[in-house]
GROMACS .gro file of C-alpha atoms in nm:
model
   76
    1UNK     CA    1  -0.051   0.909  -2.078
    2UNK     CA    2   0.062   0.581  -1.946
    3UNK     CA    3  -0.210   0.350  -1.831
    4UNK     CA    4  -0.176   0.077  -1.535
    5UNK     CA    5  -0.259  -0.214  -1.515
    6UNK     CA    6  -0.521  -0.318  -1.211
    7UNK     CA    7  -0.570  -0.662  -1.048
    8UNK     CA    8  -0.798  -0.781  -0.802
    9UNK     CA    9  -0.616  -0.840  -0.460
   10UNK     CA   10  -0.951  -0.923  -0.239
   11UNK     CA   11  -1.330  -0.997  -0.317
   12UNK     CA   12  -1.597  -1.000  -0.106
   13UNK     CA   13  -2.000  -0.991  -0.084
   14UNK     CA   14  -1.949  -0.799   0.257
   15UNK     CA   15  -1.908  -0.435   0.245
   16UNK     CA   16  -1.790  -0.418   0.599
   17UNK     CA   17  -1.495  -0.634   0.490
   18UNK     CA   18  -1.426  -0.456   0.209
   19UNK     CA   19  -1.408  -0.128   0.394
   20UNK     CA   20  -1.178  -0.278   0.646
   21UNK     CA   21  -0.937  -0.432   0.388
   22UNK     CA   22  -0.945  -0.071   0.186
   23UNK     CA   23  -0.854   0.134   0.481
   24UNK     CA   24  -0.570  -0.086   0.586
   25UNK     CA   25  -0.460  -0.054   0.197
   26UNK     CA   26  -0.506   0.299   0.245
   27UNK     CA   27  -0.285   0.313   0.593
   28UNK     CA   28  -0.002   0.100   0.399
   29UNK     CA   29  -0.036   0.418   0.143
   30UNK     CA   30  -0.141   0.167  -0.163
   31UNK     CA   31  -0.394   0.338  -0.397
   32UNK     CA   32  -0.674   0.088  -0.432
   33UNK     CA   33  -1.057   0.102  -0.579
   34UNK     CA   34  -1.366  -0.078  -0.503
   35UNK     CA   35  -1.529  -0.206  -0.799
   36UNK     CA   36  -1.917  -0.417  -0.807
   37UNK     CA   37  -1.932  -0.712  -0.999
   38UNK     CA   38  -2.230  -0.959  -1.046
   39UNK     CA   39  -2.173  -1.296  -0.885
   40UNK     CA   40  -2.227  -1.616  -1.112
   41UNK     CA   41  -2.541  -1.757  -1.220
   42UNK     CA   42  -2.593  -1.937  -0.914
   43UNK     CA   43  -2.675  -1.673  -0.681
   44UNK     CA   44  -2.965  -1.429  -0.699
   45UNK     CA   45  -2.938  -1.180  -0.989
   46UNK     CA   46  -2.922  -0.899  -0.751
   47UNK     CA   47  -2.645  -0.997  -0.542
   48UNK     CA   48  -2.271  -0.845  -0.604
   49UNK     CA   49  -1.947  -0.922  -0.531
   50UNK     CA   50  -1.714  -0.656  -0.444
   51UNK     CA   51  -1.357  -0.630  -0.520
   52UNK     CA   52  -1.037  -0.407  -0.435
   53UNK     CA   53  -0.840  -0.331  -0.723
   54UNK     CA   54  -0.467  -0.207  -0.707
   55UNK     CA   55  -0.201  -0.123  -0.982
   56UNK     CA   56  -0.014  -0.438  -1.045
   57UNK     CA   57   0.290  -0.311  -0.902
   58UNK     CA   58   0.130  -0.256  -0.562
   59UNK     CA   59   0.009  -0.586  -0.578
   60UNK     CA   60   0.280  -0.765  -0.383
   61UNK     CA   61   0.261  -0.511  -0.077
   62UNK     CA   62  -0.146  -0.519  -0.122
   63UNK     CA   63  -0.133  -0.904  -0.032
   64UNK     CA   64   0.107  -0.878   0.253
   65UNK     CA   65  -0.110  -0.635   0.405
   66UNK     CA   66  -0.403  -0.829   0.370
   67UNK     CA   67  -0.241  -1.168   0.466
   68UNK     CA   68  -0.123  -0.975   0.803
   69UNK     CA   69  -0.512  -0.860   0.858
   70UNK     CA   70  -0.622  -1.187   0.789
   71UNK     CA   71  -0.379  -1.367   1.017
   72UNK     CA   72  -0.443  -1.137   1.290
   73UNK     CA   73  -0.809  -1.165   1.250
   74UNK     CA   74  -0.780  -1.545   1.279
   75UNK     CA   75  -0.594  -1.520   1.589
   76UNK     CA   76  -0.867  -1.347   1.789
   0.00000   0.00000   0.00000
């Protein structure tokens, strides 16, 4: 069984933003998953950061989708 390397392509503490990026990646047929991780010690212990993870071979395409979304949202 081949194990693929997963990389983080987007992080946020806003679930709505994570969902939006995740749906953009889904639309582009890029397999992804969301992971929780505790933020650094400078934040409250209950605060979590959400990460969107993709396979290493999908990283470039995922960044293109995310960049296009961020540029579009800045122009609005």
